Every structure is written in C-alpha cells, then in structure tokens.
Amino acid sequence: MSMIGRYLRLGAGELERAEREPEWALEFVQELDEAGGGERSGGGWARLHRTGTAWQALDFLLRRRGFPVDLVHGEGELPGAEDWGYGPPSLITPERVALAAGALAELDPGRLVEGVRAADLAEARVYPQGRWAEEDSLHLVTAEYRALSDFVRAVATRRHGVLVWIE
C-alpha cells in the first residue's frame, strides 16, 4: 500500500465544526470518498484532492524554495483527531491558504525543480525511493504540483481552509 497526500476543503463553519468534532470531519471524508468526492474532477468545486505518492517530493522541493506554508503536512494538528493513516490531520487556515495561493502563483513548476535532479531526491531518500531512478520522474512531481496549485488557488478563492493528512 502506498502513502499518499490528501486534502479536504472546508468552509469556515465546517472548519469550526471539525475543530469541535474531529470525528465528524473523518466521517465527512469517508462519505465523500464513497460518493466519488470530486477529486480532480470537480475543478474549483472539488472538496478532496490527492497528491498521490509525490507528497514527500513536493515537501522536499517546496522547503528547498523556502515556501511560506507547509502545504504537505499542514500547520497545526486538528485538536482531538485520531490517526487518519499516518497520524492525525493538520489544518491550514483560510488566511494561510490565501498566502500559499499567492506564493504558488509566483512559483511555476519549472522553477520548483530548477537545479534538481531525480538523483537528488533519491540521495535525500525521498518517498517513494524507487521512483527516482529515472530522470524524467520529476515530471510526476511537476504534474502533481500543478494540480495542487490549482486546488489551493480554488480553495483560496472561496476563502476556505483545508485539512491535510498522509494516508
């Protein structure tokens, strides 16, 4: 089983409810998963997003660029939440999502991987380690980066926040 990065878009009232009732948020994710959730198919309306197995490569590359928001791990654990796969989910507030959206607009995919080789990811032991044997594997990361950028910008447009977790 692969480890994948996941995101759930929540409005202000939903964020407050998730903080009061973290079990509600997990049930909401499960309902969306069962219903198809709109991942990558709902455009700006998508509630869920996945970065697939590229999550740690995205983290490595964004940190390397000094990205101002932790898009991969979130910025604060959801209080009282249980393990959703590889730990509890973390929250990114609407204000921090807006900051991330602005920073993403200034960082195109080519600049994200500028000066980086797949071998650098392998050397840093970035998950999944076997993927970085091929130099063109960085295209996977830039494709996931584009999709994540689109999702985050759509979330920011609605002034929503997100829950982030690895499952």
Short mmCIF file of N, CA and C in Angstrom, two decimals:
data_model
loop_
_atom_site.label_atom_id
_atom_site.label_comp_id
_atom_site.label_asym_id
_atom_site.label_seq_id
_atom_site.Cartn_x
_atom_site.Cartn_y
_atom_site.Cartn_z
N MET A 1 0.84 -1.18 0.00
CA MET A 1 0.00 0.00 0.00
C MET A 1 0.88 1.24 0.00
N SER A 2 0.55 2.21 -0.81
CA SER A 2 1.32 3.44 -0.93
C SER A 2 0.84 4.50 0.04
N MET A 3 1.75 5.36 0.44
CA MET A 3 1.41 6.53 1.24
C MET A 3 1.07 7.65 0.28
N ILE A 4 -0.07 8.31 0.51
CA ILE A 4 -0.48 9.41 -0.37
C ILE A 4 -0.88 10.63 0.45
N GLY A 5 -0.68 11.80 -0.14
CA GLY A 5 -1.10 13.05 0.48
C GLY A 5 -2.55 13.34 0.15
N ARG A 6 -3.32 13.79 1.14
CA ARG A 6 -4.74 14.08 0.94
C ARG A 6 -5.09 15.44 1.50
N TYR A 7 -6.12 16.04 0.91
CA TYR A 7 -6.60 17.37 1.30
C TYR A 7 -8.12 17.38 1.29
N LEU A 8 -8.70 18.07 2.27
CA LEU A 8 -10.14 18.27 2.34
C LEU A 8 -10.41 19.76 2.47
N ARG A 9 -11.17 20.33 1.54
CA ARG A 9 -11.55 21.74 1.57
C ARG A 9 -12.76 21.91 2.48
N LEU A 10 -12.66 22.87 3.41
CA LEU A 10 -13.75 23.13 4.35
C LEU A 10 -13.99 24.64 4.47
N GLY A 11 -15.27 25.01 4.46
CA GLY A 11 -15.66 26.39 4.71
C GLY A 11 -15.49 26.74 6.18
N ALA A 12 -15.69 28.01 6.52
CA ALA A 12 -15.47 28.49 7.90
C ALA A 12 -16.30 27.71 8.92
N GLY A 13 -17.57 27.53 8.67
CA GLY A 13 -18.42 26.78 9.60
C GLY A 13 -17.99 25.33 9.72
N GLU A 14 -17.58 24.75 8.60
CA GLU A 14 -17.12 23.36 8.62
C GLU A 14 -15.80 23.23 9.38
N LEU A 15 -14.92 24.21 9.23
CA LEU A 15 -13.66 24.18 9.98
C LEU A 15 -13.93 24.24 11.48
N GLU A 16 -14.84 25.12 11.88
CA GLU A 16 -15.20 25.21 13.30
C GLU A 16 -15.77 23.90 13.81
N ARG A 17 -16.64 23.30 13.00
CA ARG A 17 -17.23 22.01 13.41
C ARG A 17 -16.16 20.93 13.50
N ALA A 18 -15.24 20.91 12.53
CA ALA A 18 -14.16 19.91 12.55
C ALA A 18 -13.30 20.07 13.80
N GLU A 19 -13.08 21.30 14.23
CA GLU A 19 -12.29 21.52 15.44
C GLU A 19 -13.04 21.09 16.70
N ARG A 20 -14.36 21.24 16.69
CA ARG A 20 -15.18 20.79 17.83
C ARG A 20 -15.41 19.30 17.81
N GLU A 21 -15.62 18.77 16.58
CA GLU A 21 -15.99 17.36 16.40
C GLU A 21 -15.12 16.71 15.32
N PRO A 22 -13.87 16.39 15.66
CA PRO A 22 -12.98 15.83 14.63
C PRO A 22 -13.52 14.54 14.01
N GLU A 23 -14.32 13.78 14.76
CA GLU A 23 -14.90 12.56 14.19
C GLU A 23 -15.86 12.89 13.06
N TRP A 24 -16.53 14.06 13.11
CA TRP A 24 -17.41 14.50 12.02
C TRP A 24 -16.59 14.67 10.74
N ALA A 25 -15.42 15.28 10.86
CA ALA A 25 -14.58 15.51 9.68
C ALA A 25 -14.18 14.20 9.02
N LEU A 26 -13.81 13.21 9.83
CA LEU A 26 -13.43 11.91 9.28
C LEU A 26 -14.63 11.26 8.59
N GLU A 27 -15.79 11.32 9.21
CA GLU A 27 -17.00 10.77 8.59
C GLU A 27 -17.31 11.49 7.28
N PHE A 28 -17.11 12.80 7.25
CA PHE A 28 -17.34 13.59 6.04
C PHE A 28 -16.43 13.13 4.92
N VAL A 29 -15.15 12.93 5.23
CA VAL A 29 -14.20 12.43 4.23
C VAL A 29 -14.64 11.06 3.72
N GLN A 30 -15.03 10.19 4.62
CA GLN A 30 -15.45 8.84 4.23
C GLN A 30 -16.68 8.90 3.32
N GLU A 31 -17.63 9.78 3.63
CA GLU A 31 -18.81 9.95 2.77
C GLU A 31 -18.42 10.45 1.39
N LEU A 32 -17.52 11.43 1.35
CA LEU A 32 -17.06 11.95 0.06
C LEU A 32 -16.32 10.88 -0.74
N ASP A 33 -15.50 10.09 -0.05
CA ASP A 33 -14.78 9.00 -0.71
C ASP A 33 -15.76 8.01 -1.32
N GLU A 34 -16.78 7.64 -0.56
CA GLU A 34 -17.77 6.69 -1.04
C GLU A 34 -18.56 7.24 -2.23
N ALA A 35 -18.79 8.55 -2.22
CA ALA A 35 -19.56 9.18 -3.28
C ALA A 35 -18.70 9.58 -4.48
N GLY A 36 -17.40 9.36 -4.41
CA GLY A 36 -16.52 9.75 -5.50
C GLY A 36 -15.76 11.02 -5.20
N GLY A 37 -16.30 11.87 -4.32
CA GLY A 37 -15.59 13.02 -3.77
C GLY A 37 -15.21 14.13 -4.70
N GLY A 38 -15.25 13.95 -6.00
CA GLY A 38 -14.88 15.02 -6.92
C GLY A 38 -13.39 15.27 -7.01
N GLU A 39 -12.56 14.33 -6.56
CA GLU A 39 -11.12 14.55 -6.64
C GLU A 39 -10.71 14.69 -8.10
N ARG A 40 -10.05 15.78 -8.37
CA ARG A 40 -9.51 16.09 -9.69
C ARG A 40 -10.58 16.20 -10.77
N SER A 41 -11.84 16.02 -10.43
CA SER A 41 -12.86 16.10 -11.47
C SER A 41 -13.81 17.26 -11.25
N GLY A 42 -13.72 17.89 -10.09
CA GLY A 42 -14.68 18.93 -9.77
C GLY A 42 -14.16 20.33 -10.00
N GLY A 43 -12.97 20.47 -10.59
CA GLY A 43 -12.42 21.80 -10.79
C GLY A 43 -12.35 22.53 -9.47
N GLY A 44 -12.79 23.78 -9.48
CA GLY A 44 -12.76 24.59 -8.28
C GLY A 44 -13.73 24.14 -7.22
N TRP A 45 -14.65 23.26 -7.56
CA TRP A 45 -15.62 22.79 -6.59
C TRP A 45 -15.16 21.55 -5.85
N ALA A 46 -14.05 20.97 -6.24
CA ALA A 46 -13.59 19.73 -5.61
C ALA A 46 -13.42 19.92 -4.11
N ARG A 47 -13.92 18.97 -3.34
CA ARG A 47 -13.76 19.01 -1.88
C ARG A 47 -12.49 18.28 -1.45
N LEU A 48 -12.12 17.26 -2.23
CA LEU A 48 -10.95 16.45 -1.90
C LEU A 48 -9.90 16.57 -2.98
N HIS A 49 -8.66 16.40 -2.56
CA HIS A 49 -7.55 16.39 -3.51
C HIS A 49 -6.51 15.40 -3.00
N ARG A 50 -5.80 14.77 -3.93
CA ARG A 50 -4.71 13.86 -3.60
C ARG A 50 -3.46 14.28 -4.35
N THR A 51 -2.33 14.18 -3.68
CA THR A 51 -1.06 14.39 -4.36
C THR A 51 -0.40 13.06 -4.69
N GLY A 52 -1.08 11.99 -4.42
CA GLY A 52 -0.51 10.67 -4.69
C GLY A 52 0.78 10.48 -3.90
N THR A 53 1.66 9.67 -4.44
CA THR A 53 2.90 9.36 -3.74
C THR A 53 3.94 10.46 -3.87
N ALA A 54 3.62 11.54 -4.56
CA ALA A 54 4.57 12.65 -4.74
C ALA A 54 4.62 13.59 -3.54
N TRP A 55 3.87 13.31 -2.50
CA TRP A 55 3.77 14.23 -1.37
C TRP A 55 5.12 14.59 -0.77
N GLN A 56 6.00 13.61 -0.55
CA GLN A 56 7.28 13.93 0.09
C GLN A 56 8.22 14.65 -0.86
N ALA A 57 8.13 14.36 -2.15
CA ALA A 57 8.94 15.10 -3.12
C ALA A 57 8.47 16.56 -3.17
N LEU A 58 7.17 16.78 -3.13
CA LEU A 58 6.66 18.15 -3.09
C LEU A 58 7.16 18.86 -1.83
N ASP A 59 7.13 18.19 -0.70
CA ASP A 59 7.63 18.78 0.54
C ASP A 59 9.10 19.14 0.40
N PHE A 60 9.90 18.23 -0.11
CA PHE A 60 11.34 18.45 -0.29
C PHE A 60 11.58 19.68 -1.17
N LEU A 61 10.87 19.76 -2.28
CA LEU A 61 11.08 20.86 -3.24
C LEU A 61 10.55 22.19 -2.72
N LEU A 62 9.39 22.17 -2.07
CA LEU A 62 8.84 23.41 -1.53
C LEU A 62 9.70 23.96 -0.39
N ARG A 63 10.18 23.10 0.47
CA ARG A 63 11.06 23.54 1.56
C ARG A 63 12.35 24.12 1.00
N ARG A 64 12.86 23.49 -0.03
CA ARG A 64 14.09 23.95 -0.68
C ARG A 64 13.92 25.38 -1.18
N ARG A 65 12.72 25.72 -1.60
CA ARG A 65 12.41 27.07 -2.11
C ARG A 65 11.97 28.02 -1.00
N GLY A 66 11.95 27.56 0.24
CA GLY A 66 11.55 28.42 1.34
C GLY A 66 10.08 28.78 1.31
N PHE A 67 9.25 27.83 0.86
CA PHE A 67 7.81 28.10 0.73
C PHE A 67 7.24 28.49 2.10
N PRO A 68 6.40 29.52 2.16
CA PRO A 68 5.96 30.07 3.45
C PRO A 68 4.90 29.27 4.21
N VAL A 69 4.30 28.27 3.58
CA VAL A 69 3.22 27.49 4.20
C VAL A 69 3.56 26.00 4.04
N ASP A 70 3.32 25.23 5.08
CA ASP A 70 3.55 23.78 4.99
C ASP A 70 2.33 23.13 4.34
N LEU A 71 2.35 23.09 3.01
CA LEU A 71 1.22 22.52 2.26
C LEU A 71 1.14 21.01 2.36
N VAL A 72 2.21 20.36 2.67
CA VAL A 72 2.23 18.90 2.66
C VAL A 72 1.79 18.31 4.00
N HIS A 73 2.20 18.93 5.09
CA HIS A 73 1.88 18.39 6.42
C HIS A 73 0.87 19.23 7.18
N GLY A 74 0.53 20.39 6.68
CA GLY A 74 -0.37 21.28 7.40
C GLY A 74 0.38 22.05 8.45
N GLU A 75 -0.36 22.90 9.17
CA GLU A 75 0.32 23.81 10.09
C GLU A 75 -0.12 23.67 11.54
N GLY A 76 -1.01 22.78 11.82
CA GLY A 76 -1.42 22.56 13.21
C GLY A 76 -2.38 21.39 13.26
N GLU A 77 -2.08 20.44 14.13
CA GLU A 77 -2.93 19.25 14.25
C GLU A 77 -4.36 19.63 14.58
N LEU A 78 -5.29 18.91 13.97
CA LEU A 78 -6.70 19.08 14.31
C LEU A 78 -6.89 18.57 15.73
N PRO A 79 -7.29 19.44 16.67
CA PRO A 79 -7.39 19.04 18.07
C PRO A 79 -8.31 17.83 18.27
N GLY A 80 -7.82 16.86 19.00
CA GLY A 80 -8.63 15.70 19.34
C GLY A 80 -8.81 14.67 18.24
N ALA A 81 -8.23 14.92 17.07
CA ALA A 81 -8.39 13.98 15.96
C ALA A 81 -7.52 12.74 16.18
N GLU A 82 -8.05 11.62 15.73
CA GLU A 82 -7.29 10.38 15.79
C GLU A 82 -6.47 10.22 14.52
N ASP A 83 -5.75 9.14 14.45
CA ASP A 83 -4.91 8.82 13.30
C ASP A 83 -5.78 8.57 12.06
N TRP A 84 -5.48 9.29 10.98
CA TRP A 84 -6.21 9.11 9.72
C TRP A 84 -5.39 8.33 8.71
N GLY A 85 -4.35 7.70 9.13
CA GLY A 85 -3.49 6.92 8.24
C GLY A 85 -2.10 6.88 8.80
N TYR A 86 -1.38 8.00 8.67
CA TYR A 86 -0.04 8.15 9.23
C TYR A 86 -0.04 9.37 10.15
N GLY A 87 -0.94 9.37 11.09
CA GLY A 87 -1.08 10.45 12.04
C GLY A 87 -2.39 11.21 11.82
N PRO A 88 -2.70 12.10 12.75
CA PRO A 88 -3.93 12.88 12.63
C PRO A 88 -3.80 13.96 11.54
N PRO A 89 -4.91 14.47 11.05
CA PRO A 89 -4.86 15.53 10.05
C PRO A 89 -4.40 16.84 10.67
N SER A 90 -3.88 17.71 9.83
CA SER A 90 -3.49 19.05 10.25
C SER A 90 -4.31 20.07 9.47
N LEU A 91 -4.38 21.24 10.04
CA LEU A 91 -5.20 22.31 9.49
C LEU A 91 -4.34 23.36 8.82
N ILE A 92 -4.85 23.91 7.73
CA ILE A 92 -4.30 25.14 7.15
C ILE A 92 -5.47 26.12 7.09
N THR A 93 -5.36 27.21 7.82
CA THR A 93 -6.45 28.18 7.92
C THR A 93 -6.68 28.90 6.59
N PRO A 94 -7.84 29.49 6.41
CA PRO A 94 -8.10 30.24 5.18
C PRO A 94 -7.06 31.33 4.91
N GLU A 95 -6.58 31.99 5.94
CA GLU A 95 -5.57 33.03 5.76
C GLU A 95 -4.27 32.46 5.23
N ARG A 96 -3.87 31.31 5.76
CA ARG A 96 -2.64 30.66 5.32
C ARG A 96 -2.81 30.04 3.93
N VAL A 97 -4.02 29.57 3.62
CA VAL A 97 -4.30 29.08 2.27
C VAL A 97 -4.14 30.23 1.27
N ALA A 98 -4.65 31.42 1.64
CA ALA A 98 -4.51 32.58 0.75
C ALA A 98 -3.04 32.94 0.54
N LEU A 99 -2.25 32.88 1.61
CA LEU A 99 -0.81 33.14 1.48
C LEU A 99 -0.16 32.10 0.56
N ALA A 100 -0.53 30.85 0.74
CA ALA A 100 0.01 29.78 -0.11
C ALA A 100 -0.38 29.99 -1.57
N ALA A 101 -1.62 30.38 -1.81
CA ALA A 101 -2.08 30.60 -3.19
C ALA A 101 -1.26 31.69 -3.86
N GLY A 102 -0.98 32.76 -3.15
CA GLY A 102 -0.15 33.83 -3.70
C GLY A 102 1.26 33.37 -4.00
N ALA A 103 1.83 32.59 -3.10
CA ALA A 103 3.19 32.07 -3.31
C ALA A 103 3.23 31.07 -4.46
N LEU A 104 2.18 30.26 -4.60
CA LEU A 104 2.12 29.30 -5.70
C LEU A 104 2.05 30.02 -7.04
N ALA A 105 1.34 31.15 -7.08
CA ALA A 105 1.22 31.92 -8.32
C ALA A 105 2.58 32.43 -8.79
N GLU A 106 3.50 32.61 -7.86
CA GLU A 106 4.83 33.13 -8.18
C GLU A 106 5.87 32.04 -8.45
N LEU A 107 5.50 30.78 -8.23
CA LEU A 107 6.45 29.67 -8.38
C LEU A 107 5.94 28.68 -9.41
N ASP A 108 6.40 28.84 -10.65
CA ASP A 108 5.94 27.91 -11.69
C ASP A 108 6.66 26.57 -11.53
N PRO A 109 6.10 25.51 -12.11
CA PRO A 109 6.65 24.17 -11.93
C PRO A 109 8.12 24.05 -12.37
N GLY A 110 8.50 24.78 -13.40
CA GLY A 110 9.89 24.73 -13.84
C GLY A 110 10.85 25.25 -12.79
N ARG A 111 10.47 26.33 -12.14
CA ARG A 111 11.31 26.89 -11.06
C ARG A 111 11.33 25.97 -9.84
N LEU A 112 10.22 25.26 -9.61
CA LEU A 112 10.17 24.35 -8.47
C LEU A 112 11.28 23.31 -8.55
N VAL A 113 11.52 22.77 -9.74
CA VAL A 113 12.51 21.71 -9.90
C VAL A 113 13.83 22.20 -10.48
N GLU A 114 13.95 23.50 -10.68
CA GLU A 114 15.18 24.07 -11.24
C GLU A 114 16.40 23.67 -10.40
N GLY A 115 17.40 23.13 -11.06
CA GLY A 115 18.63 22.75 -10.38
C GLY A 115 18.54 21.45 -9.60
N VAL A 116 17.44 20.73 -9.73
CA VAL A 116 17.26 19.48 -9.00
C VAL A 116 17.23 18.33 -10.01
N ARG A 117 17.90 17.26 -9.66
CA ARG A 117 17.85 16.04 -10.46
C ARG A 117 17.11 14.97 -9.67
N ALA A 118 16.56 14.01 -10.37
CA ALA A 118 15.89 12.90 -9.69
C ALA A 118 16.86 12.23 -8.72
N ALA A 119 18.12 12.18 -9.08
CA ALA A 119 19.13 11.58 -8.20
C ALA A 119 19.22 12.32 -6.86
N ASP A 120 18.94 13.63 -6.86
CA ASP A 120 18.95 14.39 -5.61
C ASP A 120 17.84 13.89 -4.68
N LEU A 121 16.68 13.57 -5.25
CA LEU A 121 15.58 13.04 -4.45
C LEU A 121 15.94 11.65 -3.92
N ALA A 122 16.57 10.85 -4.76
CA ALA A 122 16.99 9.51 -4.33
C ALA A 122 18.02 9.62 -3.21
N GLU A 123 18.97 10.52 -3.36
CA GLU A 123 20.00 10.71 -2.35
C GLU A 123 19.41 11.19 -1.01
N ALA A 124 18.38 12.02 -1.10
CA ALA A 124 17.71 12.52 0.12
C ALA A 124 16.73 11.50 0.70
N ARG A 125 16.62 10.35 0.04
CA ARG A 125 15.74 9.26 0.48
C ARG A 125 14.27 9.71 0.53
N VAL A 126 13.88 10.44 -0.50
CA VAL A 126 12.51 10.92 -0.62
C VAL A 126 11.62 9.76 -1.05
N TYR A 127 10.49 9.62 -0.37
CA TYR A 127 9.50 8.58 -0.67
C TYR A 127 8.81 8.89 -2.00
N PRO A 128 8.50 7.92 -2.82
CA PRO A 128 8.94 6.52 -2.81
C PRO A 128 10.32 6.41 -3.46
N GLN A 129 11.25 5.89 -2.74
CA GLN A 129 12.65 5.92 -3.15
C GLN A 129 12.92 5.30 -4.51
N GLY A 130 12.24 4.24 -4.85
CA GLY A 130 12.49 3.58 -6.13
C GLY A 130 12.08 4.40 -7.35
N ARG A 131 11.22 5.37 -7.17
CA ARG A 131 10.72 6.17 -8.29
C ARG A 131 11.79 7.05 -8.91
N TRP A 132 12.80 7.45 -8.15
CA TRP A 132 13.74 8.47 -8.60
C TRP A 132 14.92 7.90 -9.39
N ALA A 133 14.80 6.67 -9.85
CA ALA A 133 15.86 6.08 -10.66
C ALA A 133 15.88 6.68 -12.07
N GLU A 134 14.76 7.18 -12.53
CA GLU A 134 14.64 7.75 -13.87
C GLU A 134 14.62 9.28 -13.79
N GLU A 135 15.43 9.95 -14.58
CA GLU A 135 15.49 11.41 -14.53
C GLU A 135 14.16 12.05 -14.89
N ASP A 136 13.40 11.43 -15.80
CA ASP A 136 12.12 12.04 -16.18
C ASP A 136 11.03 11.88 -15.12
N SER A 137 11.36 11.23 -14.01
CA SER A 137 10.38 11.07 -12.94
C SER A 137 10.01 12.40 -12.29
N LEU A 138 10.80 13.43 -12.51
CA LEU A 138 10.45 14.76 -11.98
C LEU A 138 9.19 15.31 -12.64
N HIS A 139 8.83 14.77 -13.82
CA HIS A 139 7.59 15.21 -14.47
C HIS A 139 6.37 14.85 -13.62
N LEU A 140 6.44 13.73 -12.91
CA LEU A 140 5.35 13.35 -12.00
C LEU A 140 5.17 14.43 -10.94
N VAL A 141 6.26 14.90 -10.39
CA VAL A 141 6.19 15.90 -9.32
C VAL A 141 5.64 17.21 -9.86
N THR A 142 6.08 17.63 -11.04
CA THR A 142 5.57 18.90 -11.57
C THR A 142 4.09 18.78 -11.93
N ALA A 143 3.65 17.62 -12.38
CA ALA A 143 2.22 17.43 -12.66
C ALA A 143 1.41 17.50 -11.37
N GLU A 144 1.89 16.87 -10.32
CA GLU A 144 1.20 16.93 -9.03
C GLU A 144 1.23 18.35 -8.47
N TYR A 145 2.33 19.04 -8.68
CA TYR A 145 2.44 20.43 -8.22
C TYR A 145 1.40 21.32 -8.91
N ARG A 146 1.26 21.15 -10.23
CA ARG A 146 0.25 21.94 -10.97
C ARG A 146 -1.15 21.68 -10.41
N ALA A 147 -1.48 20.41 -10.20
CA ALA A 147 -2.81 20.06 -9.69
C ALA A 147 -3.02 20.60 -8.27
N LEU A 148 -2.01 20.50 -7.43
CA LEU A 148 -2.12 21.04 -6.07
C LEU A 148 -2.27 22.56 -6.12
N SER A 149 -1.53 23.21 -6.99
CA SER A 149 -1.64 24.67 -7.13
C SER A 149 -3.05 25.08 -7.54
N ASP A 150 -3.61 24.37 -8.49
CA ASP A 150 -4.98 24.66 -8.92
C ASP A 150 -5.97 24.49 -7.77
N PHE A 151 -5.81 23.41 -7.02
CA PHE A 151 -6.69 23.14 -5.89
C PHE A 151 -6.57 24.25 -4.83
N VAL A 152 -5.36 24.58 -4.45
CA VAL A 152 -5.13 25.59 -3.41
C VAL A 152 -5.66 26.95 -3.84
N ARG A 153 -5.45 27.31 -5.09
CA ARG A 153 -5.97 28.60 -5.57
C ARG A 153 -7.50 28.61 -5.54
N ALA A 154 -8.13 27.50 -5.89
CA ALA A 154 -9.60 27.41 -5.83
C ALA A 154 -10.09 27.50 -4.39
N VAL A 155 -9.38 26.87 -3.47
CA VAL A 155 -9.75 26.93 -2.06
C VAL A 155 -9.62 28.38 -1.57
N ALA A 156 -8.53 29.05 -1.94
CA ALA A 156 -8.31 30.43 -1.52
C ALA A 156 -9.38 31.36 -2.07
N THR A 157 -9.80 31.13 -3.31
CA THR A 157 -10.84 31.96 -3.92
C THR A 157 -12.12 31.92 -3.10
N ARG A 158 -12.40 30.78 -2.51
CA ARG A 158 -13.61 30.62 -1.69
C ARG A 158 -13.40 31.00 -0.23
N ARG A 159 -12.16 31.40 0.10
CA ARG A 159 -11.80 31.74 1.48
C ARG A 159 -12.04 30.57 2.43
N HIS A 160 -11.72 29.38 1.94
CA HIS A 160 -11.84 28.16 2.73
C HIS A 160 -10.49 27.76 3.28
N GLY A 161 -10.51 26.82 4.19
CA GLY A 161 -9.29 26.22 4.72
C GLY A 161 -9.24 24.77 4.28
N VAL A 162 -8.19 24.08 4.69
CA VAL A 162 -8.06 22.67 4.34
C VAL A 162 -7.55 21.86 5.54
N LEU A 163 -7.94 20.60 5.53
CA LEU A 163 -7.31 19.60 6.38
C LEU A 163 -6.37 18.81 5.50
N VAL A 164 -5.20 18.48 6.02
CA VAL A 164 -4.15 17.77 5.27
C VAL A 164 -3.75 16.54 6.08
N TRP A 165 -3.57 15.42 5.39
CA TRP A 165 -3.07 14.21 6.07
C TRP A 165 -2.42 13.29 5.07
N ILE A 166 -1.63 12.37 5.59
CA ILE A 166 -0.99 11.33 4.78
C ILE A 166 -1.69 10.03 5.13
N GLU A 167 -2.11 9.31 4.09
CA GLU A 167 -2.79 8.03 4.35
C GLU A 167 -2.17 6.95 3.50
#
